Amino acid sequence: MPDRAAPVLDVKGLKTVFRTRGGEIHAVNDVSFHLERGELLGVVGESGSGKSVTMMSLIGLLPSPPAEIRSGSVMLGDLDLLKITPEQLRNVRGDKVGFIFQDPMTSLNPVFNIGFQIAEPLRRHMGMNKAQAKARAVELLELVGIPDAAKRLGDYPHQFSGGMRQRVMIAIALACDPDVLIADEPTTALDVTIQAQILELVKELRVKLGMAIIWITHDLGVIAAIADRVMVMYGGQIVEQAPVKDLFANPQHPYTRALLKTIPSLTGVREKRLQVIEGQPPIMTTAPSACAFRARCTHAFDRCEVENPKRHGIDRLPLGQGHDVACHWVAAPVSAETAHV
Amino acid sequence: MLTFTLRRLLLAIPTLFVISLVIFLLVDLAPGSPMSEIPLTVPPDVRRKMIEALGADQPVFVRYVLWLRQFFWVEPATLFDGWFGTNWAGGEQRILSWQSRAPVFTIIGQRIPQTLTVIGTAYLVGILIALPIGIYSAYRQYSLFDQLGTLFAMIGFSVPTFFSGTLIIIIFAVTLGWFPTKYDTNLHVTDWASFVKQLQQMAMPVMTLGLANAAVISRYMRSSMLDNMGMDYVRTARAKGMSERVVVLKHVLRNSMIPVVTVIALGIPSIFGGAIITENLFGVNGIGAALIGAIHASDLPMVQTLAFIFAVLIVSFNLIADVLYGLLDPRIRYD
Ligand SMILES: Nc1ncnc2c1ncn2[C@@H]1O[C@H](COP(=O)(O)OP(=O)(O)OP(=O)(O)O)[C@@H](O)[C@H]1O
Ligand SMILES: [Mg+2]
């Protein structure tokens, strides 16, 4: 890739397993993706598809035990986050990589005021003293649109509304000017108007600060509104990956197509009832040896039962740079003649 | 917060009045006479005169009102006079022990230091042992340390102090001979040697009560830590890159301490309750021993006063626990 700058984040072959009493759960199976500088990568998939576990694996946020990262590499610049010491990893967390969680009501510590909670990473990573951290905290609160910022530093989380708390969480995640911001369903717990405000805020901050963002959501509408590129996850794997326009215009994987049918259309007349995808997402007790989606797939054929499909590009671009899909039913461009035997 | 405290204090007054009345009547109804320890050879009219001299022949309500006046006015006034050399009490009669004819509060004043040094130390030691055990057990849940902590707590919970105390006496005093069997109340700490002696004689009662207290408090600490360890804000703290030390000992601990501090505050009056058994077992001449002695001698003023003091302590520490809760948890607002 001579014409491309190196990606900020490059994940290869990530495998995460939970060892529980009932056996192993293979939550992330050989996931590879990268994140360009300044890019917004959307991640969609049903509940349990491994979105959160993937992202938390990157920066060691999973409790271990039960979580165990079996293999892979996570390159942030030239640091492999899976190889460095816990102390080095802590230096990365909150500094180079910011994280926003789903539930703003419980994500802040109830007994410390928000001034303290914003100042913590500033003092830890930037070596600021109290006064500097305070000044920066005010700046950050203003940046995320909290009025009267200076006065609110002494307030406790319960004195803020849900939307305001999520803004505080964003301020914390952005405190040290991270290269990568990971947002794990940051608006799911908020009502629609607040959700729209937070989306606007993130769009605006992206332009201002230029960090790359990974945005996890169930909501394809949100993806359409903000993402540059989309990754669809199922059964702990990436089943389809494409620039956002391509994915919406030309979905390949049966699962993606089904997902797209589940969103209500705002424009057209409602000709059909909204569809649901029949069946349950799988719980992976072993590494996949067959297609994880086969039981719910209307196109499944015998090969799907015996071989886990690999990702292949449908546009002759290298994997991850164009549009790729992991499905036996979808023909790869090279083997177009042989796919439908 | 202030209005809350004041309101609770005002509410405590009628509560304590009712308690005092109930205590007074109950103790009065109990069988026994102040003369039961007087030899039978003393003739009946002498006995009657003695009873009259004690004021024990007065109807119960007269004695109650007199006692109230003495407890709430004469005794505080006497105390005040003692400090500032004033004369508020005006030489009025203080609450007298029927047994020894000495003012009840003078006796209590002599006994309290023994109780506080021995039982208070035991409580403090219990807390100091319990908190680290509870914190580490929770942090390393199901580890060997945690299992041992659980075993320790089970023992402390289920073995009554009169049994564990006896066992400790047999092991450390009788078999090993490390500590004296009997607590010497007259020992005064003046130099290093007497200090060591004091430590030696405190060791067994402190062990006995400390074990029991540590068992209870370590369990509270552990479960409170566990409750908080899985909270989302802990993940946030880790995501900010905070060290495990800060995550556990600042973020989690600060939240976990809220209920534990309450339990500790509520447990302080029980220092005096627990004292009754342990003091008798080890011969510590403290407030618990005074209570038992007074009960045996039907020394009603002493029993009533002590029982009421326990009640006041319990009510006060309930209030203190509530106030502490409000101070520690910013979400609680009392108004
Ligand atoms: N602590 C854990 N112990 C055992 N299994 C776990 C644990 N955490 C997650 N899993 C499993 O990992 C799989 C992926 O979960 P994950 O939370 O990543 O899903 P998700 O895509 O983020 O879903 P959601 O949209 O509901 O957040 C699930 O099957 C889940 O049961
Ligand atoms: Mg999730």
GROMACS .gro file of C-alpha atoms in nm, chain B residues 11-321:
model
  311
  352LEU     CA    1  -3.718   1.299   6.765
  353ALA     CA    2  -3.472   1.115   6.986
  354ILE     CA    3  -3.603   1.291   7.298
  355PRO     CA    4  -3.951   1.132   7.313
  356THR     CA    5  -3.798   0.800   7.202
  357LEU     CA    6  -3.556   0.804   7.491
  358PHE     CA    7  -3.832   0.904   7.735
  359VAL     CA    8  -4.038   0.603   7.639
  360ILE     CA    9  -3.732   0.380   7.658
  361SER     CA   10  -3.640   0.512   8.000
  362LEU     CA   11  -3.989   0.448   8.132
  363VAL     CA   12  -3.996   0.095   7.995
  364ILE     CA   13  -3.651   0.020   8.135
  365PHE     CA   14  -3.744   0.161   8.472
  366LEU     CA   15  -4.066  -0.036   8.500
  367LEU     CA   16  -3.919  -0.360   8.368
  368VAL     CA   17  -3.625  -0.350   8.601
  369ASP     CA   18  -3.856  -0.262   8.888
  370LEU     CA   19  -4.087  -0.553   8.814
  371ALA     CA   20  -3.803  -0.800   8.827
  372PRO     CA   21  -3.808  -1.012   9.145
  373GLY     CA   22  -3.543  -0.961   9.410
  374SER     CA   23  -3.481  -0.713   9.688
  375PRO     CA   24  -3.191  -0.485   9.770
  376MET     CA   25  -3.176  -0.669  10.101
  377SER     CA   26  -3.110  -1.009   9.946
  378GLU     CA   27  -2.738  -0.981  10.013
  379ILE     CA   28  -2.791  -0.868  10.377
  380PRO     CA   29  -2.747  -1.154  10.629
  381LEU     CA   30  -3.072  -1.305  10.761
  382THR     CA   31  -2.965  -1.232  11.117
  383VAL     CA   32  -3.037  -0.861  11.068
  384PRO     CA   33  -3.372  -0.797  11.240
  385PRO     CA   34  -3.676  -0.699  11.027
  386ASP     CA   35  -3.714  -0.343  11.156
  387VAL     CA   36  -3.349  -0.270  11.084
  388ARG     CA   37  -3.408  -0.403  10.735
  389ARG     CA   38  -3.710  -0.177  10.698
  390LYS     CA   39  -3.506   0.123  10.809
  391MET     CA   40  -3.235   0.033  10.561
  392ILE     CA   41  -3.491   0.013  10.283
  393GLU     CA   42  -3.635   0.349  10.386
  394ALA     CA   43  -3.289   0.499  10.392
  395LEU     CA   44  -3.234   0.381  10.037
  396GLY     CA   45  -3.563   0.531   9.930
  397ALA     CA   46  -3.664   0.187   9.804
  398ASP     CA   47  -4.002   0.204   9.978
  399GLN     CA   48  -4.122   0.493   9.764
  400PRO     CA   49  -4.381   0.418   9.492
  401VAL     CA   50  -4.225   0.343   9.156
  402PHE     CA   51  -4.344   0.663   8.986
  403VAL     CA   52  -4.198   0.883   9.253
  404ARG     CA   53  -3.868   0.705   9.211
  405TYR     CA   54  -3.893   0.734   8.832
  406VAL     CA   55  -3.948   1.109   8.835
  407LEU     CA   56  -3.670   1.155   9.088
  408TRP     CA   57  -3.438   0.943   8.877
  409LEU     CA   58  -3.523   1.140   8.564
  410ARG     CA   59  -3.442   1.464   8.743
  411GLN     CA   60  -3.121   1.321   8.875
  412PHE     CA   61  -3.016   1.176   8.540
  413PHE     CA   62  -3.090   1.481   8.328
  414TRP     CA   63  -3.019   1.763   8.566
  415VAL     CA   64  -2.827   1.674   8.880
  416GLU     CA   65  -2.567   1.450   8.717
  417PRO     CA   66  -2.482   1.680   8.424
  418ALA     CA   67  -2.473   1.974   8.665
  419THR     CA   68  -2.240   1.787   8.899
  420LEU     CA   69  -2.016   1.700   8.610
  421PHE     CA   70  -2.014   2.063   8.498
  422ASP     CA   71  -1.937   2.180   8.852
  423GLY     CA   72  -1.652   1.934   8.867
  424TRP     CA   73  -1.497   2.084   8.555
  425PHE     CA   74  -1.552   2.454   8.611
  426GLY     CA   75  -1.582   2.483   8.988
  427THR     CA   76  -1.936   2.624   8.962
  428ASN     CA   77  -2.222   2.520   9.185
  429TRP     CA   78  -2.516   2.435   8.963
  430ALA     CA   79  -2.603   2.109   9.129
  431GLY     CA   80  -2.641   2.285   9.463
  432GLY     CA   81  -2.552   1.974   9.660
  433GLU     CA   82  -2.861   1.789   9.540
  434GLN     CA   83  -2.877   1.413   9.580
  435ARG     CA   84  -2.709   1.223   9.293
  436ILE     CA   85  -2.818   0.878   9.175
  437LEU     CA   86  -2.684   0.645   9.439
  438SER     CA   87  -2.606   0.279   9.407
  439TRP     CA   88  -2.806   0.079   9.660
  440GLN     CA   89  -2.525  -0.165   9.683
  441SER     CA   90  -2.233   0.063   9.762
  442ARG     CA   91  -2.404   0.395   9.845
  443ALA     CA   92  -2.162   0.561   9.606
  444PRO     CA   93  -2.294   0.776   9.321
  445VAL     CA   94  -2.369   0.553   9.021
  446PHE     CA   95  -2.181   0.782   8.785
  447THR     CA   96  -1.871   0.774   9.001
  448ILE     CA   97  -1.870   0.395   8.972
  449ILE     CA   98  -1.932   0.416   8.598
  450GLY     CA   99  -1.650   0.669   8.568
  451GLN     CA  100  -1.418   0.421   8.737
  452ARG     CA  101  -1.527   0.127   8.525
  453ILE     CA  102  -1.547   0.284   8.180
  454PRO     CA  103  -1.171   0.315   8.125
  455GLN     CA  104  -1.124  -0.062   8.166
  456THR     CA  105  -1.401  -0.132   7.919
  457LEU     CA  106  -1.275   0.119   7.667
  458THR     CA  107  -0.915   0.004   7.678
  459VAL     CA  108  -0.995  -0.364   7.650
  460ILE     CA  109  -1.318  -0.384   7.453
  461GLY     CA  110  -1.256  -0.067   7.253
  462THR     CA  111  -0.914  -0.197   7.151
  463ALA     CA  112  -1.072  -0.526   7.053
  464TYR     CA  113  -1.320  -0.346   6.827
  465LEU     CA  114  -1.048  -0.134   6.674
  466VAL     CA  115  -0.824  -0.436   6.617
  467GLY     CA  116  -1.123  -0.617   6.469
  468ILE     CA  117  -1.182  -0.336   6.220
  469LEU     CA  118  -0.814  -0.306   6.130
  470ILE     CA  119  -0.795  -0.679   6.060
  471ALA     CA  120  -1.131  -0.699   5.887
  472LEU     CA  121  -1.092  -0.421   5.629
  473PRO     CA  122  -0.779  -0.550   5.452
  474ILE     CA  123  -0.909  -0.907   5.465
  475GLY     CA  124  -1.243  -0.801   5.319
  476ILE     CA  125  -1.083  -0.588   5.048
  477TYR     CA  126  -0.829  -0.848   4.939
  478SER     CA  127  -1.079  -1.136   4.956
  479ALA     CA  128  -1.306  -0.949   4.720
  480TYR     CA  129  -1.024  -0.848   4.488
  481ARG     CA  130  -0.909  -1.208   4.464
  482GLN     CA  131  -1.246  -1.376   4.488
  483TYR     CA  132  -1.232  -1.757   4.524
  484SER     CA  133  -0.854  -1.749   4.572
  485LEU     CA  134  -0.695  -1.947   4.853
  486PHE     CA  135  -0.676  -1.629   5.057
  487ASP     CA  136  -1.047  -1.570   5.006
  488GLN     CA  137  -1.131  -1.927   5.107
  489LEU     CA  138  -0.925  -1.895   5.423
  490GLY     CA  139  -1.092  -1.562   5.494
  491THR     CA  140  -1.430  -1.727   5.456
  492LEU     CA  141  -1.331  -2.005   5.693
  493PHE     CA  142  -1.202  -1.752   5.944
  494ALA     CA  143  -1.524  -1.554   5.920
  495MET     CA  144  -1.738  -1.866   5.962
  496ILE     CA  145  -1.551  -1.954   6.278
  497GLY     CA  146  -1.573  -1.601   6.411
  498PHE     CA  147  -1.943  -1.592   6.330
  499SER     CA  148  -2.052  -1.921   6.468
  500VAL     CA  149  -1.839  -1.971   6.777
  501PRO     CA  150  -1.979  -1.775   7.073
  502THR     CA  151  -1.728  -1.563   7.264
  503PHE     CA  152  -1.771  -1.753   7.590
  504PHE     CA  153  -1.650  -2.062   7.407
  505SER     CA  154  -1.372  -1.908   7.199
  506GLY     CA  155  -1.266  -1.710   7.506
  507THR     CA  156  -1.241  -2.022   7.717
  508LEU     CA  157  -1.050  -2.197   7.443
  509ILE     CA  158  -0.809  -1.906   7.416
  510ILE     CA  159  -0.756  -1.911   7.793
  511ILE     CA  160  -0.682  -2.284   7.783
  512ILE     CA  161  -0.438  -2.248   7.495
  513PHE     CA  162  -0.255  -1.927   7.574
  514ALA     CA  163  -0.279  -1.900   7.950
  515VAL     CA  164  -0.300  -2.258   8.076
  516THR     CA  165  -0.102  -2.457   7.821
  517LEU     CA  166   0.143  -2.204   7.683
  518GLY     CA  167   0.146  -1.977   7.984
  519TRP     CA  168   0.204  -1.667   7.773
  520PHE     CA  169  -0.064  -1.451   7.926
  521PRO     CA  170  -0.208  -1.417   8.276
  522THR     CA  171  -0.549  -1.581   8.325
  523LYS     CA  172  -0.685  -1.294   8.527
  524TYR     CA  173  -0.698  -0.930   8.425
  525ASP     CA  174  -0.540  -0.707   8.689
  526THR     CA  175  -0.744  -0.389   8.708
  527ASN     CA  176  -0.501  -0.224   8.948
  528LEU     CA  177  -0.214  -0.239   8.706
  529HIS     CA  178  -0.105   0.113   8.615
  530VAL     CA  179   0.106   0.173   8.312
  531THR     CA  180   0.400   0.375   8.438
  532ASP     CA  181   0.697   0.231   8.254
  533TRP     CA  182   0.787  -0.006   7.973
  534ALA     CA  183   0.760  -0.319   8.190
  535SER     CA  184   0.410  -0.236   8.310
  536PHE     CA  185   0.310  -0.145   7.955
  537VAL     CA  186   0.419  -0.489   7.835
  538LYS     CA  187   0.225  -0.641   8.125
  539GLN     CA  188  -0.082  -0.445   8.024
  540LEU     CA  189  -0.048  -0.564   7.666
  541GLN     CA  190  -0.013  -0.921   7.786
  542GLN     CA  191  -0.321  -0.913   7.997
  543MET     CA  192  -0.521  -0.742   7.722
  544ALA     CA  193  -0.414  -0.991   7.459
  545MET     CA  194  -0.668  -1.264   7.527
  546PRO     CA  195  -0.986  -1.056   7.563
  547VAL     CA  196  -0.880  -0.852   7.259
  548MET     CA  197  -0.824  -1.171   7.060
  549THR     CA  198  -1.160  -1.313   7.161
  550LEU     CA  199  -1.370  -1.008   7.081
  551GLY     CA  200  -1.150  -0.896   6.794
  552LEU     CA  201  -1.202  -1.228   6.618
  553ALA     CA  202  -1.579  -1.203   6.652
  554ASN     CA  203  -1.587  -0.843   6.530
  555ALA     CA  204  -1.341  -0.898   6.247
  556ALA     CA  205  -1.550  -1.190   6.122
  557VAL     CA  206  -1.861  -0.979   6.087
  558ILE     CA  207  -1.697  -0.667   5.946
  559SER     CA  208  -1.474  -0.853   5.697
  560ARG     CA  209  -1.783  -1.018   5.549
  561TYR     CA  210  -1.956  -0.684   5.506
  562MET     CA  211  -1.643  -0.535   5.354
  563ARG     CA  212  -1.602  -0.826   5.114
  564SER     CA  213  -1.958  -0.832   4.987
  565SER     CA  214  -1.968  -0.456   4.954
  566MET     CA  215  -1.644  -0.461   4.754
  567LEU     CA  216  -1.779  -0.740   4.534
  568ASP     CA  217  -2.099  -0.546   4.471
  569ASN     CA  218  -1.897  -0.254   4.346
  570MET     CA  219  -1.620  -0.438   4.164
  571GLY     CA  220  -1.855  -0.533   3.880
  572MET     CA  221  -1.995  -0.183   3.835
  573ASP     CA  222  -1.959   0.006   3.509
  574TYR     CA  223  -1.770   0.292   3.669
  575VAL     CA  224  -1.488   0.050   3.754
  576ARG     CA  225  -1.451  -0.032   3.385
  577THR     CA  226  -1.449   0.341   3.314
  578ALA     CA  227  -1.168   0.394   3.563
  579ARG     CA  228  -0.968   0.116   3.397
  580ALA     CA  229  -1.043   0.261   3.053
  581LYS     CA  230  -0.893   0.587   3.174
  582GLY     CA  231  -0.571   0.400   3.240
  583MET     CA  232  -0.583   0.422   3.618
  584SER     CA  233  -0.366   0.170   3.801
  585GLU     CA  234  -0.526  -0.127   3.976
  586ARG     CA  235  -0.433   0.034   4.303
  587VAL     CA  236  -0.628   0.349   4.223
  588VAL     CA  237  -0.916   0.150   4.074
  589VAL     CA  238  -0.955  -0.075   4.376
  590LEU     CA  239  -0.842   0.138   4.667
  591LYS     CA  240  -0.995   0.463   4.547
  592HIS     CA  241  -1.286   0.407   4.311
  593VAL     CA  242  -1.419   0.080   4.448
  594LEU     CA  243  -1.324   0.124   4.811
  595ARG     CA  244  -1.471   0.470   4.840
  596ASN     CA  245  -1.808   0.333   4.729
  597SER     CA  246  -1.781   0.014   4.931
  598MET     CA  247  -1.700   0.196   5.254
  599ILE     CA  248  -2.039   0.367   5.265
  600PRO     CA  249  -2.239   0.071   5.400
  601VAL     CA  250  -1.942  -0.062   5.599
  602VAL     CA  251  -1.891   0.262   5.788
  603THR     CA  252  -2.258   0.249   5.878
  604VAL     CA  253  -2.227  -0.104   6.008
  605ILE     CA  254  -1.920  -0.011   6.210
  606ALA     CA  255  -2.094   0.289   6.366
  607LEU     CA  256  -2.401   0.084   6.448
  608GLY     CA  257  -2.180  -0.178   6.609
  609ILE     CA  258  -2.011   0.054   6.854
  610PRO     CA  259  -2.284   0.031   7.123
  611SER     CA  260  -2.243  -0.344   7.103
  612ILE     CA  261  -1.893  -0.294   7.241
  613PHE     CA  262  -2.065  -0.246   7.573
  614GLY     CA  263  -2.304  -0.532   7.521
  615GLY     CA  264  -2.026  -0.768   7.423
  616ALA     CA  265  -1.836  -0.648   7.723
  617ILE     CA  266  -2.075  -0.820   7.959
  618ILE     CA  267  -1.970  -1.173   7.868
  619THR     CA  268  -1.606  -1.111   7.786
  620GLU     CA  269  -1.539  -0.898   8.092
  621ASN     CA  270  -1.675  -1.164   8.319
  622LEU     CA  271  -1.481  -1.434   8.143
  623PHE     CA  272  -1.147  -1.258   8.175
  624GLY     CA  273  -1.219  -1.079   8.500
  625VAL     CA  274  -1.196  -0.733   8.350
  626ASN     CA  275  -1.349  -0.500   8.605
  627GLY     CA  276  -1.535  -0.288   8.352
  628ILE     CA  277  -1.884  -0.166   8.286
  629GLY     CA  278  -2.017  -0.508   8.188
  630ALA     CA  279  -1.893  -0.658   8.512
  631ALA     CA  280  -2.051  -0.367   8.699
  632LEU     CA  281  -2.386  -0.442   8.536
  633ILE     CA  282  -2.375  -0.811   8.623
  634GLY     CA  283  -2.275  -0.730   8.983
  635ALA     CA  284  -2.561  -0.480   9.013
  636ILE     CA  285  -2.814  -0.729   8.878
  637HIS     CA  286  -2.705  -0.988   9.134
  638ALA     CA  287  -2.745  -0.738   9.416
  639SER     CA  288  -3.078  -0.600   9.290
  640ASP     CA  289  -2.910  -0.263   9.275
  641LEU     CA  290  -3.195  -0.107   9.077
  642PRO     CA  291  -3.056   0.248   9.030
  643MET     CA  292  -2.733   0.107   8.892
  644VAL     CA  293  -2.908  -0.135   8.655
  645GLN     CA  294  -3.158   0.125   8.538
  646THR     CA  295  -2.892   0.385   8.478
  647LEU     CA  296  -2.662   0.149   8.289
  648ALA     CA  297  -2.944   0.009   8.078
  649PHE     CA  298  -3.052   0.360   7.992
  650ILE     CA  299  -2.699   0.461   7.900
  651PHE     CA  300  -2.686   0.167   7.657
  652ALA     CA  301  -3.013   0.288   7.508
  653VAL     CA  302  -2.875   0.640   7.467
  654LEU     CA  303  -2.565   0.500   7.298
  655ILE     CA  304  -2.769   0.294   7.055
  656VAL     CA  305  -2.992   0.586   6.962
  657SER     CA  306  -2.692   0.818   6.925
  658PHE     CA  307  -2.494   0.582   6.707
  659ASN     CA  308  -2.796   0.523   6.487
  660LEU     CA  309  -2.805   0.895   6.429
  661ILE     CA  310  -2.429   0.909   6.375
  662ALA     CA  311  -2.453   0.627   6.122
   0.00000   0.00000   0.00000
